[in-house]
Tab-separated table of C-alpha atoms in Angstrom:
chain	number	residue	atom	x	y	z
A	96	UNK	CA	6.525	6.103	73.382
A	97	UNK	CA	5.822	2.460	73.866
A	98	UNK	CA	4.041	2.012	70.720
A	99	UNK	CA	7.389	3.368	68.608
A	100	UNK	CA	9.204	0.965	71.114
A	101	UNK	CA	6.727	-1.811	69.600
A	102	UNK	CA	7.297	-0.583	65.941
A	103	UNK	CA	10.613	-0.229	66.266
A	104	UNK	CA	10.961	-4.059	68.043
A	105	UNK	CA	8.843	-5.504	65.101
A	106	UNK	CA	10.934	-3.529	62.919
A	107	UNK	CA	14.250	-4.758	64.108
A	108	UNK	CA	12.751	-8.639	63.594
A	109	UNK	CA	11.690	-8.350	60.172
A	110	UNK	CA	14.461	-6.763	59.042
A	111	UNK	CA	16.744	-9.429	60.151
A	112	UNK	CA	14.306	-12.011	59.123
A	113	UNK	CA	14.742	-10.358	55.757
A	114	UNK	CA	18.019	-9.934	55.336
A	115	UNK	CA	19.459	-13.397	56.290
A	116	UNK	CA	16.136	-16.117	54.787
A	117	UNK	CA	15.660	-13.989	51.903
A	118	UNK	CA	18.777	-10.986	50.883
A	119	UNK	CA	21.309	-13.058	52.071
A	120	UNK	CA	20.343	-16.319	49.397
A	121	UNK	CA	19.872	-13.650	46.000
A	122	UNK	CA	23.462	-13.989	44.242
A	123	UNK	CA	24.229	-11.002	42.213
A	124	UNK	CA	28.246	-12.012	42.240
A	125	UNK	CA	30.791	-11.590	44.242
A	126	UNK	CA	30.791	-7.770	44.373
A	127	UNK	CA	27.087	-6.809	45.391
A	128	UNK	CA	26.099	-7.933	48.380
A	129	UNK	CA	23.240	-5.600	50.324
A	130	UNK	CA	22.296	-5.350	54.022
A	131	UNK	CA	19.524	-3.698	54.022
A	132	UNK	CA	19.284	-4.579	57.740
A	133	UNK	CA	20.991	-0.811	58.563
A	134	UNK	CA	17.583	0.982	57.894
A	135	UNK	CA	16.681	-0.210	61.369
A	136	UNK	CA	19.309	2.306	62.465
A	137	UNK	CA	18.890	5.039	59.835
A	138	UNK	CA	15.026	5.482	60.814
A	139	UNK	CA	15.826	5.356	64.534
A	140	UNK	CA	13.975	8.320	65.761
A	141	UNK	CA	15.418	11.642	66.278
A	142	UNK	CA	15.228	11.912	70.146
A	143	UNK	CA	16.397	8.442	70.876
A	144	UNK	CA	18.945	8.434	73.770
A	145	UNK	CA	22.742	8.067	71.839
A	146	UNK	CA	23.519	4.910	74.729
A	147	UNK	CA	20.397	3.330	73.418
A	148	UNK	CA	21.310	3.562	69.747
A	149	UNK	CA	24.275	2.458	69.926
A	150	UNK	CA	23.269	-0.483	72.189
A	151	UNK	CA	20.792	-1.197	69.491
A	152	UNK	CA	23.268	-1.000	66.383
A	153	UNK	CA	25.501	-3.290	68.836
A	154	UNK	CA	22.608	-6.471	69.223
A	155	UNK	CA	21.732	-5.779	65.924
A	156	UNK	CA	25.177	-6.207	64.418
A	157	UNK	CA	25.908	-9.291	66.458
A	158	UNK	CA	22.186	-11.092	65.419
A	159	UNK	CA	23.152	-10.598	62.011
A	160	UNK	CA	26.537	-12.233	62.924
A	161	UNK	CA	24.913	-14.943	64.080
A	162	UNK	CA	23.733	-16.000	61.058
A	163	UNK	CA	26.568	-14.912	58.963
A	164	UNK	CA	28.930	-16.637	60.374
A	165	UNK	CA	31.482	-13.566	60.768
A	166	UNK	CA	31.691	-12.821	64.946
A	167	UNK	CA	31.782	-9.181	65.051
A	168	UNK	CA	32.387	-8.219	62.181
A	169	UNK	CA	28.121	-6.630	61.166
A	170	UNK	CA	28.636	-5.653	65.181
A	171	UNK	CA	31.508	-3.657	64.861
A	172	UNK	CA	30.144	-1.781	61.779
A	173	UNK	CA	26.762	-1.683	62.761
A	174	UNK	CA	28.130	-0.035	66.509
A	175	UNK	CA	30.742	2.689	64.098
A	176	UNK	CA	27.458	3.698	62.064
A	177	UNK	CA	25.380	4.086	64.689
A	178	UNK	CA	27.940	6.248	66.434
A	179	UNK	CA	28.434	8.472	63.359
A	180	UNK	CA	24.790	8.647	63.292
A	181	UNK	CA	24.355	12.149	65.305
A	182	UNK	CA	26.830	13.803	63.574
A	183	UNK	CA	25.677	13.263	59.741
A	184	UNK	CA	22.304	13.795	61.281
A	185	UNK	CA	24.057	17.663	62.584
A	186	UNK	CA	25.718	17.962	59.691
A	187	UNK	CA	22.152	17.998	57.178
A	188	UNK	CA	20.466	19.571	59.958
A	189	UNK	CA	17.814	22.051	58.607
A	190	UNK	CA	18.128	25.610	59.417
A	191	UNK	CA	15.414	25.069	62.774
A	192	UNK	CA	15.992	21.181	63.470
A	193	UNK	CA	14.614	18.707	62.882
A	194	UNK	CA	10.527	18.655	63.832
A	195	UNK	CA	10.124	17.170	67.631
A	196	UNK	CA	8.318	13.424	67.307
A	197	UNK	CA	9.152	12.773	63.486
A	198	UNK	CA	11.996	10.459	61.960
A	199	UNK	CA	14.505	10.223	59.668
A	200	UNK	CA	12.709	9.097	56.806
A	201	UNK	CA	11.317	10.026	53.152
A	202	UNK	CA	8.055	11.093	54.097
A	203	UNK	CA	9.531	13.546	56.292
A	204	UNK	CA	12.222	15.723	54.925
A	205	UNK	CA	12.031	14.286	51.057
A	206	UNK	CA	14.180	12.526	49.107
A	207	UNK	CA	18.015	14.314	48.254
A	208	UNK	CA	17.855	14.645	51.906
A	209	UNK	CA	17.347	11.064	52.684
A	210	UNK	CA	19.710	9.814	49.839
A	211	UNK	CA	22.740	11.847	51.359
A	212	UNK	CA	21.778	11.075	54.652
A	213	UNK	CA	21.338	7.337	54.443
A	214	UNK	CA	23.903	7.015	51.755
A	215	UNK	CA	26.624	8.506	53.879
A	216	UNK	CA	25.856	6.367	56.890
A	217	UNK	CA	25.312	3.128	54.189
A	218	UNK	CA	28.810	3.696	52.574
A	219	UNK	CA	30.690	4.078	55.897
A	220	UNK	CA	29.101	0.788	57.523
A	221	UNK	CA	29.936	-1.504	54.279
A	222	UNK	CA	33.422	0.458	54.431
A	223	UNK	CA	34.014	-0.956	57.631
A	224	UNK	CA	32.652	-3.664	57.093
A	225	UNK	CA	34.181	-5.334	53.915
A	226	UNK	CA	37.233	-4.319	55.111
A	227	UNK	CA	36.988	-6.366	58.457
A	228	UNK	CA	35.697	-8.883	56.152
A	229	UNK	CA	39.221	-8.564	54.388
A	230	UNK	CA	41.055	-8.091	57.114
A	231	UNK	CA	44.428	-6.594	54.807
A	232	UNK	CA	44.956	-3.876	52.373
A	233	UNK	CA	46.215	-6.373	49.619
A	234	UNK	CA	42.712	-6.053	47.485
A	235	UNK	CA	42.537	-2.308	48.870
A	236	UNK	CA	40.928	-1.231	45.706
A	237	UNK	CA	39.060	-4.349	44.531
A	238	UNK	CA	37.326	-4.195	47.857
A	239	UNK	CA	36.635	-0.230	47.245
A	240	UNK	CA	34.727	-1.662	43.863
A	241	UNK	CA	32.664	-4.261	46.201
A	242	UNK	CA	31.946	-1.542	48.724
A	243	UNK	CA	30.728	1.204	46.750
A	244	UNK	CA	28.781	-1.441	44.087
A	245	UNK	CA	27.074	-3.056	47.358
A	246	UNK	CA	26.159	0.730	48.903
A	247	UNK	CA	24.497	1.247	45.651
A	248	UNK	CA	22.569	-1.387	45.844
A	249	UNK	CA	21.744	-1.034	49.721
A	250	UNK	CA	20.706	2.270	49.281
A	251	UNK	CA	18.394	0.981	46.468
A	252	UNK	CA	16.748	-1.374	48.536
A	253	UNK	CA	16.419	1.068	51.248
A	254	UNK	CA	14.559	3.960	49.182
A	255	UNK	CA	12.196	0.815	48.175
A	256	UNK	CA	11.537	-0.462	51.564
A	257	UNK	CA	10.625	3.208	52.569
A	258	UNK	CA	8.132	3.982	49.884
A	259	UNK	CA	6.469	0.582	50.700
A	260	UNK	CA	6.112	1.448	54.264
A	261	UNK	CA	4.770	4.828	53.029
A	262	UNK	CA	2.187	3.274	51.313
A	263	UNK	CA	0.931	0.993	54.095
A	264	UNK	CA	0.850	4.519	56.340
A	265	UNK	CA	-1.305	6.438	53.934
A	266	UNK	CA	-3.728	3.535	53.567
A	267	UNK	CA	-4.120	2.597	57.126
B	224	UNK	CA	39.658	10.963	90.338
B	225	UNK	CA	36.426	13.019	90.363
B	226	UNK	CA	36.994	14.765	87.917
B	227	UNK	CA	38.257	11.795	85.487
B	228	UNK	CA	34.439	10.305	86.393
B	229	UNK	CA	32.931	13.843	85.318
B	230	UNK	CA	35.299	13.509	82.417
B	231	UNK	CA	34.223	10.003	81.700
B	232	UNK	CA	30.397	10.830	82.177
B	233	UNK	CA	30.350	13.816	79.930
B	234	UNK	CA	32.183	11.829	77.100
B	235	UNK	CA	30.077	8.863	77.760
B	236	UNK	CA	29.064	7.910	74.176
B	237	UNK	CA	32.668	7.867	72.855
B	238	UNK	CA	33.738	5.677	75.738
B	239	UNK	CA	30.476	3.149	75.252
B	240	UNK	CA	31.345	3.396	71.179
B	241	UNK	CA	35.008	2.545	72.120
B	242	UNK	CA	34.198	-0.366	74.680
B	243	UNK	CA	32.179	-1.789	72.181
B	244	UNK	CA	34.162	-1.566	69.201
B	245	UNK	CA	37.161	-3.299	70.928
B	246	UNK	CA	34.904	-6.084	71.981
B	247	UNK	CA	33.525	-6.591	68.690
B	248	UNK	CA	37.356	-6.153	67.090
B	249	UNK	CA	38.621	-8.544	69.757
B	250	UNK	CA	35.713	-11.195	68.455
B	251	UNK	CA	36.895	-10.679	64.858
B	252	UNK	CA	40.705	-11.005	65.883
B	253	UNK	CA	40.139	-14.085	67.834
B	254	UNK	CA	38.402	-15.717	65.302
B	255	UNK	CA	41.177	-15.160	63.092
B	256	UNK	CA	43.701	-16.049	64.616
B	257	UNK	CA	42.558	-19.116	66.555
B	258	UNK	CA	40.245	-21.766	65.612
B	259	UNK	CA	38.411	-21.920	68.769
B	260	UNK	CA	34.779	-23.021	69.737
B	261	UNK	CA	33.053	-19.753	69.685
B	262	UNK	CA	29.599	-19.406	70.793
B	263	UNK	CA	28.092	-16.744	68.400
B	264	UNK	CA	27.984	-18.851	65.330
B	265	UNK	CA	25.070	-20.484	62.686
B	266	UNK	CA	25.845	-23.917	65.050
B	267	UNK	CA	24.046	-22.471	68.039
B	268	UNK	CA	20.622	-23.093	68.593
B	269	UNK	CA	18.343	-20.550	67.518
B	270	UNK	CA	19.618	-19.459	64.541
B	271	UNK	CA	20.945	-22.868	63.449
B	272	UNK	CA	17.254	-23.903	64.221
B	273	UNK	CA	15.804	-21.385	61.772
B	274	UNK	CA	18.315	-22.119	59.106
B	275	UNK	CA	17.375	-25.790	59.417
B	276	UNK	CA	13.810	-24.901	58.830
B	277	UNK	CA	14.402	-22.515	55.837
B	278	UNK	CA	16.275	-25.352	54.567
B	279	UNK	CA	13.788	-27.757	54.571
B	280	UNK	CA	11.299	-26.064	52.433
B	281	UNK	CA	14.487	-25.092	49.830
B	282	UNK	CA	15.580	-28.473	49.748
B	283	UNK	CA	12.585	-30.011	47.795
B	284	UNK	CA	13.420	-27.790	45.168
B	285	UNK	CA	16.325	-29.872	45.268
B	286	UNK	CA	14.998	-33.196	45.323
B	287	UNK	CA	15.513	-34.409	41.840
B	288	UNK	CA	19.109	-33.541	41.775
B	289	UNK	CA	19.779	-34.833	44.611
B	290	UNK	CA	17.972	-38.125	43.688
B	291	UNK	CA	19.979	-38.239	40.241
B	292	UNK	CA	22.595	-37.856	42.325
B	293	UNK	CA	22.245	-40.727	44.725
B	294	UNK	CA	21.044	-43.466	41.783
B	295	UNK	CA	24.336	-42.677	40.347
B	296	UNK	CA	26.044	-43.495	43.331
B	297	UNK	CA	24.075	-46.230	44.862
B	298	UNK	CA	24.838	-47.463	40.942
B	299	UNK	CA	28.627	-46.801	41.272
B	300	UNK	CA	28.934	-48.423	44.811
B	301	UNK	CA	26.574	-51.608	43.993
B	302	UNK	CA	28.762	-52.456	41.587
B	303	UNK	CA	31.847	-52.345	43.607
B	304	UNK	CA	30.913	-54.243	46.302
B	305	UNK	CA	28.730	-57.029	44.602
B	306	UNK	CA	32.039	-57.580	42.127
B	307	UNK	CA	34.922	-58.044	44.963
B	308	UNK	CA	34.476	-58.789	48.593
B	309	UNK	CA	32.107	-59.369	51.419
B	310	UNK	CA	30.772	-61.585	53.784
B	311	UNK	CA	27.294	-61.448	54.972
B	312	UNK	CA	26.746	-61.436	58.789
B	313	UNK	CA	23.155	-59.994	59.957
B	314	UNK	CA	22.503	-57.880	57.051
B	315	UNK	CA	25.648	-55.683	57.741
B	316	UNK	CA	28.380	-55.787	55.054
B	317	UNK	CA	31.990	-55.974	56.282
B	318	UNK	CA	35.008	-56.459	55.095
B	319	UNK	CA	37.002	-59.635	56.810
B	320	UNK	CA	40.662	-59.222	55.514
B	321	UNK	CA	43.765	-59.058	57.383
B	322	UNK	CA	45.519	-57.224	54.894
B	323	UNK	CA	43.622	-54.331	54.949
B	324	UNK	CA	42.798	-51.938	57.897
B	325	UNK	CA	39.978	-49.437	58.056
B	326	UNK	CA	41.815	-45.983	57.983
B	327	UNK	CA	38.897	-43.426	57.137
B	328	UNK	CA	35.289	-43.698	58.247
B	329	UNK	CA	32.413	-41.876	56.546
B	330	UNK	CA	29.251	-40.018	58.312
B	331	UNK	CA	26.615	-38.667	55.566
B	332	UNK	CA	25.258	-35.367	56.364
B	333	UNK	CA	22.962	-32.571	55.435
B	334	UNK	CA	23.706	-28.976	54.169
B	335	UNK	CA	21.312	-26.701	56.714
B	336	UNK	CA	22.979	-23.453	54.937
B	337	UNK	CA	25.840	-22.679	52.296
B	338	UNK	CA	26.544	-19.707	50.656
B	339	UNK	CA	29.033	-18.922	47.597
B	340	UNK	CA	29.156	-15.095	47.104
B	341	UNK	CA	31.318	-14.122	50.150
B	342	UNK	CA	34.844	-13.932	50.482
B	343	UNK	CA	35.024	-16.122	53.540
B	344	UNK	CA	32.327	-18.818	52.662
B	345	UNK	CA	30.979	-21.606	55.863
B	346	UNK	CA	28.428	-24.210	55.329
B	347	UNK	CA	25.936	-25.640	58.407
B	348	UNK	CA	25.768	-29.687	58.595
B	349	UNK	CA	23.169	-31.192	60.227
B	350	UNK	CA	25.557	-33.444	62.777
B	351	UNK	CA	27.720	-32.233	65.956
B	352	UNK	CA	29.234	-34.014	68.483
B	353	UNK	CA	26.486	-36.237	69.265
B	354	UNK	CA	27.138	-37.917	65.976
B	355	UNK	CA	30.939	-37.963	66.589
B	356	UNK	CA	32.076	-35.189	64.337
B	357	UNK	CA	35.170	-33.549	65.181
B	358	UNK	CA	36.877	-30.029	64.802
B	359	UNK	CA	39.216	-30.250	61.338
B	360	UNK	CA	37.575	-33.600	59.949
B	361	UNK	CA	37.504	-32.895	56.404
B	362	UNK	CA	33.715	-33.094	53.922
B	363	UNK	CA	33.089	-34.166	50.557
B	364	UNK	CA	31.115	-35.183	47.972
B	365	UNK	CA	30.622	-37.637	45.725
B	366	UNK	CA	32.184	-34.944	42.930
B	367	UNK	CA	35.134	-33.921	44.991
B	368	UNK	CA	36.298	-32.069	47.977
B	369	UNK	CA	33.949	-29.452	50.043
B	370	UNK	CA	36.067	-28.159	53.071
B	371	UNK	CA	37.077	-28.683	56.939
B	372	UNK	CA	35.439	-28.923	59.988
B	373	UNK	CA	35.938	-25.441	61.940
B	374	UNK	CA	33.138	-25.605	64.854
B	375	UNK	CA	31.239	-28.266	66.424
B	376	UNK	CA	27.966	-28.137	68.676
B	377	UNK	CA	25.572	-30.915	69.941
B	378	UNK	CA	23.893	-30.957	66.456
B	379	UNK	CA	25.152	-29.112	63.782
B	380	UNK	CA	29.022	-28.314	62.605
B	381	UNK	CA	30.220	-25.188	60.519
B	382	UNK	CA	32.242	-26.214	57.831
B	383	UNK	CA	34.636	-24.192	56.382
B	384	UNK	CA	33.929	-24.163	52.429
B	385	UNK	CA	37.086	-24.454	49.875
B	386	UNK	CA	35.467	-20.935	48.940
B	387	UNK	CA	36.739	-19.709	51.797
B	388	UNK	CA	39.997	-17.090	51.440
B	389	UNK	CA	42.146	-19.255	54.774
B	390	UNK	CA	41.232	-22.423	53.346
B	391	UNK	CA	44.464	-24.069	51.952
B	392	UNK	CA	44.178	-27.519	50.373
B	393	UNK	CA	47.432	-29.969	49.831
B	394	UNK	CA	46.855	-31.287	46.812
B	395	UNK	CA	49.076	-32.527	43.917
B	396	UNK	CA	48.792	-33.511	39.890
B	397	UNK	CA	47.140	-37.227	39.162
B	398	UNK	CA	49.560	-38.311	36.888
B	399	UNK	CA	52.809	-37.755	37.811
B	400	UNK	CA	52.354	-35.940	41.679
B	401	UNK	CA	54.137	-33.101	41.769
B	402	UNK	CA	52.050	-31.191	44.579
B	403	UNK	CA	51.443	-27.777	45.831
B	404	UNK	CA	48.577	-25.810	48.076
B	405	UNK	CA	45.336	-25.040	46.451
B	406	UNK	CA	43.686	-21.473	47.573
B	407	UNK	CA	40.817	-19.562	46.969
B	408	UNK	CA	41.947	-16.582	45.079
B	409	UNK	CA	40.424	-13.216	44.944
B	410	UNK	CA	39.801	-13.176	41.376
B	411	UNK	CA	38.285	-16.458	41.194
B	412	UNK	CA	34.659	-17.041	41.131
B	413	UNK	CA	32.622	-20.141	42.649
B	414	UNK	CA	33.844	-22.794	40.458
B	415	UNK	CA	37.232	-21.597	39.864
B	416	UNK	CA	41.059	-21.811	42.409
B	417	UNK	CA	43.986	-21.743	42.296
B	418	UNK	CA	46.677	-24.317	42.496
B	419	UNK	CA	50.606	-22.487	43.505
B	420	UNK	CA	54.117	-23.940	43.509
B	421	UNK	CA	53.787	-26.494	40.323
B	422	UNK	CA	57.617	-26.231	38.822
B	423	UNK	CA	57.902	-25.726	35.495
B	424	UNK	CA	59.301	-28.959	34.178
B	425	UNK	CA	55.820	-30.782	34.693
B	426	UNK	CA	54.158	-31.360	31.901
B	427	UNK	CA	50.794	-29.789	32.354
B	428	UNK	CA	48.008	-29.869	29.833
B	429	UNK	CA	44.630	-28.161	30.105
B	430	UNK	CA	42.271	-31.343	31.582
B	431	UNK	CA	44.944	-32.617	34.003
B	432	UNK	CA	43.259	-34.169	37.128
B	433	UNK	CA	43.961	-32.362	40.535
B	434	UNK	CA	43.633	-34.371	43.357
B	435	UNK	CA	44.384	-34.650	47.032
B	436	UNK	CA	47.877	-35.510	48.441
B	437	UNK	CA	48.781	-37.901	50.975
B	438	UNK	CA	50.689	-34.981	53.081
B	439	UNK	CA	47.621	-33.344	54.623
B	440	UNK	CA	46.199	-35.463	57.315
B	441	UNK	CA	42.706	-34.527	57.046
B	442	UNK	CA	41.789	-35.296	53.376
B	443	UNK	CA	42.017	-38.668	52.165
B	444	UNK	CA	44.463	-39.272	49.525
B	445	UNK	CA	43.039	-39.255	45.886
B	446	UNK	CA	40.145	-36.992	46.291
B	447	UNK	CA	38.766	-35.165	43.400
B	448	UNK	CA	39.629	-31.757	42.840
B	449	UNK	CA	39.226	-30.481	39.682
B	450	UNK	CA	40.506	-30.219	36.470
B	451	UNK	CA	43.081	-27.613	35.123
B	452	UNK	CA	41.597	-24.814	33.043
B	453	UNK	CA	44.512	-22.788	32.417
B	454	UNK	CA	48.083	-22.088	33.747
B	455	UNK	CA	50.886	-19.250	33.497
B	456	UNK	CA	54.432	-18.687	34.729
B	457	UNK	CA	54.713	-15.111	35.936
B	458	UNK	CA	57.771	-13.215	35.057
B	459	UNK	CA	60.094	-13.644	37.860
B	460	UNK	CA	58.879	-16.720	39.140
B	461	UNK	CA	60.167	-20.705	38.759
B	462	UNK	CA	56.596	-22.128	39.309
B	463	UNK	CA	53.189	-22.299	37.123
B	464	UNK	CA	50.247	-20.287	39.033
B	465	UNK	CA	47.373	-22.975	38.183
B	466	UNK	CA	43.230	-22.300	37.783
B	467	UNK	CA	41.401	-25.135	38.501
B	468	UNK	CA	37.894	-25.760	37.526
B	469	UNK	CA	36.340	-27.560	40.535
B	470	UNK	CA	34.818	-30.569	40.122
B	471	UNK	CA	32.379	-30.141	43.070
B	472	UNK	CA	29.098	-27.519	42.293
B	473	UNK	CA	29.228	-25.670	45.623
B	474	UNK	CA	25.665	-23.793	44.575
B	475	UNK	CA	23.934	-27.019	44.306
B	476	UNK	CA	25.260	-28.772	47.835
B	477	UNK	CA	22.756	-30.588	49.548
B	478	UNK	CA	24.169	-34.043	50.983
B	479	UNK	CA	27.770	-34.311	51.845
B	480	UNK	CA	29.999	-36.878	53.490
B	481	UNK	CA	32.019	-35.778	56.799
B	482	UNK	CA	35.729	-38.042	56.860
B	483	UNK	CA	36.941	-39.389	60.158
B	484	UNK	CA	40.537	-40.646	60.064
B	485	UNK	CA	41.152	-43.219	62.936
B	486	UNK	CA	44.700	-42.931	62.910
B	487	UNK	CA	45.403	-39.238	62.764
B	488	UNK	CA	45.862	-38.675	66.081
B	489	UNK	CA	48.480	-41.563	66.206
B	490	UNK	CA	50.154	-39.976	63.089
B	491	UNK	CA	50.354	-35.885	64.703
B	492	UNK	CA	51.546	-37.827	68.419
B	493	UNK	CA	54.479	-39.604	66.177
B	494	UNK	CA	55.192	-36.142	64.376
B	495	UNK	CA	55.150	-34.633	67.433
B	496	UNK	CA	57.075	-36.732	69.511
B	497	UNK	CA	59.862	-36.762	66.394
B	498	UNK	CA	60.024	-32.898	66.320
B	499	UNK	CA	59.783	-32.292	70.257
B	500	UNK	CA	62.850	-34.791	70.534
B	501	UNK	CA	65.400	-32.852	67.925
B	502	UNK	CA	64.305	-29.839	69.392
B	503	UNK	CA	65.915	-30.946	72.943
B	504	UNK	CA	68.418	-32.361	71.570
């Protein structure tokens, strides 16, 4: 228990750490931009308590704010993800649940499952969020292009970072 | 009322995913629609302090430009000062003419962060309020205009970049001043806005200079803009819908100036007073 607190903790920093010094500075133009700062919430594990996840997609959202310059706007899409969370998770559920102590993740129930899952929960955050970002339906569909382009490349960056971390468990 | 806590406790995740959403909303509607201080910004402390350091080890891969940069200027202002005016009192150049008074006054600064790739683009300066910097004091360059002022802490200011889609610039045609309001458009990229309103009876040919105008009272007048890369008339419209190539490189920012005008408080009391008094009347 306290150790996934720990890993999850040191998770949550270097993912932000990440995304802001190092994601947030690579320019692929005005329609991609990635936050791969939601995997904290995807690989949340399965038996967290729903208040605590959505706490944690709420100080996560508003961290990244910080440095974006955007007040509320990661937070409120960060808190709508993490509350869709249980229900996508329901919704792919396999046939006798999900195994007790394991997480959402590649090494654990493969990847078309983790694709759908994550991507799912990646498209709806950016939806909200580029949207807020907007704030009108003027550029409704030229902000669809930038949302489903940056999901893309989220969930790219996410199916990296997992097999990296993979890699690290097998050697350890 | 029991039975509406039961009701609240069973249901407790929607409510906490509700209470939170409309606080995070409410921070996103606020900061829209007022330009207020707000705490939970790149000028507070932490992350302002990590930015800074970031910064530091980007900026030497910035050092030559910058340097170029500077020569050209020191170069550009030597010459102006050595060929007209000044007295020297205890190695501090001033001007000592009636005829003149000092109307702007210029603070140098340092970009801590920028970015060019988002649809509502800030930059971080290194000076706040200790240094005397202002909310809606305007920054440029040496090359031309950069943005506003938007929020100011002990040591650091958020500026918000011409890249920015609520930034609207007064600004008006070098040679013969017909003006209009400059905006970020959504199909412009980085070095590219767009300049409304210009009737159709100007002149305009692709190179014309876009500067400032006098009507805003944050930018100075005369301030580099840009240069016109191409303009239409849209069916059904009176005016030419300009794109402007800026002048200023917002991807390779790194030392900026922050204006100060001394008499634009007198100015907006004047306005104000003018416009309160018809209103009574």
């Amino acid at each position: 228990m306290l150790t996934t607190l720990i890993k999850n903790f040191i998770r949550f920093i270097v993912l932000v750490l990440v995304q802001v010094l190092i994601i947030k500075n690579i320019e692929l133009g005005r329609f991609i931009n990635p936050f791969l700062y939601v995997l904290f919430i995807i690989v949340l594990p399965f038996e967290t308590p729903k208040w605590v996840l959505i706490l944690s997609g709420f100080i996560l959202g508003i961290t990244v704010d910080m440095f974006y310059d955007t007040m509320g706007m990661h937070a409120a899409a960060a808190v709508f993800m993490a509350y869709i969370r249980p229900s996508i998770l329901n919704l792919f559920s396999p046939r006798e649940g999900y195994e007790f102590g394991t997480q959402p993740t590649i090494q654990y129930l493969g990847v078309p499952w983790f694709i759908s899952y994550s991507g799912i929960l990646i498209v709806l955050h950016h939806f909200v969020l580029f949207y807020l970002e907007v704030f009108r339906f003027s550029e409704f569909f030229y902000t669809l292009l930038r949302v489903l382009l940056s999901s893309v490349f989220t969930l790219l960056l996410v199916v990296i970072t997992q097999y990296l971390f993979h890699n690290k468990k097998e050697t350890e | 009322m029991r039975s509406l806590f039961l009701f609240i406790l069973r249901n407790y995740f929607l409510f906490l995913f509700l209470l939170l959403e409309a606080f995070c909303i409410y921070l996103v509607v606020q900061n829209n629609y007022y330009q207020r201080a707000n705490f939970i910004n790149s000028s507070n402390g932490i992350s302002a302090n990590i930015l800074a350091a970031s910064h530091d080890v980007n900026q030497y891969f910035l050092l030559k430009d910058a340097n170029e940069k500077l020569l050209k200027e020191n170069a550009e202002l030597r010459g102006k000062t050595l060929a007209s005016f000044s007295v020297l009192v205890n190695d501090e150049y001033t001007v000592k003419d009636t005829t003149y008074h000092q109307k702007y006054t210029f603070t140098s600064a340092k970009v801590v962060k920028n970015s060019t790739n988002l649809r509502n683009n800030y930059l971080t300066l290194d000076k706040g309020s200790k240094q005397g910097i202002k909310n809606n004091m305007s920054v440029i360059t040496s090359s031309g205009v950069v943005g506003q002022v938007k929020d100011v802490s002990a040591n650091f200011c958020t500026v918000m970049s011409l890249l920015n889609s609520k930034t609207t610039i007064s600004s008006k045609i070098k040679k013969d001043g017909s003006y209009g309001p400059l905006m970020w458009d959504v199909s412009d990229d980085y070095s590219i806005a767009t300049l409304h309103d210009i009737p159709t009876h100007v002149r305009l040919i692709t190179g014309d200079t876009i500067v400032t105008s006098a009507y805003s009272t944050t930018f100075p007048e005369n301030i580099m803009i840009g240069t016109v890369e191409s303009f239409v008339q849209k069916t059904g419209e009176f005016f030419y819908t300009v794109k402007v190539k800026l002048s200023t490189d917002f991807k390779k920012l790194s030392h900026v100036y922050i204006v100060n005008n001394i008499l634009k408080e007198e100015q907006e009391e004047l306005e104000k007073k003018s416009e309160s008094d018809t209103k009574n009347k």
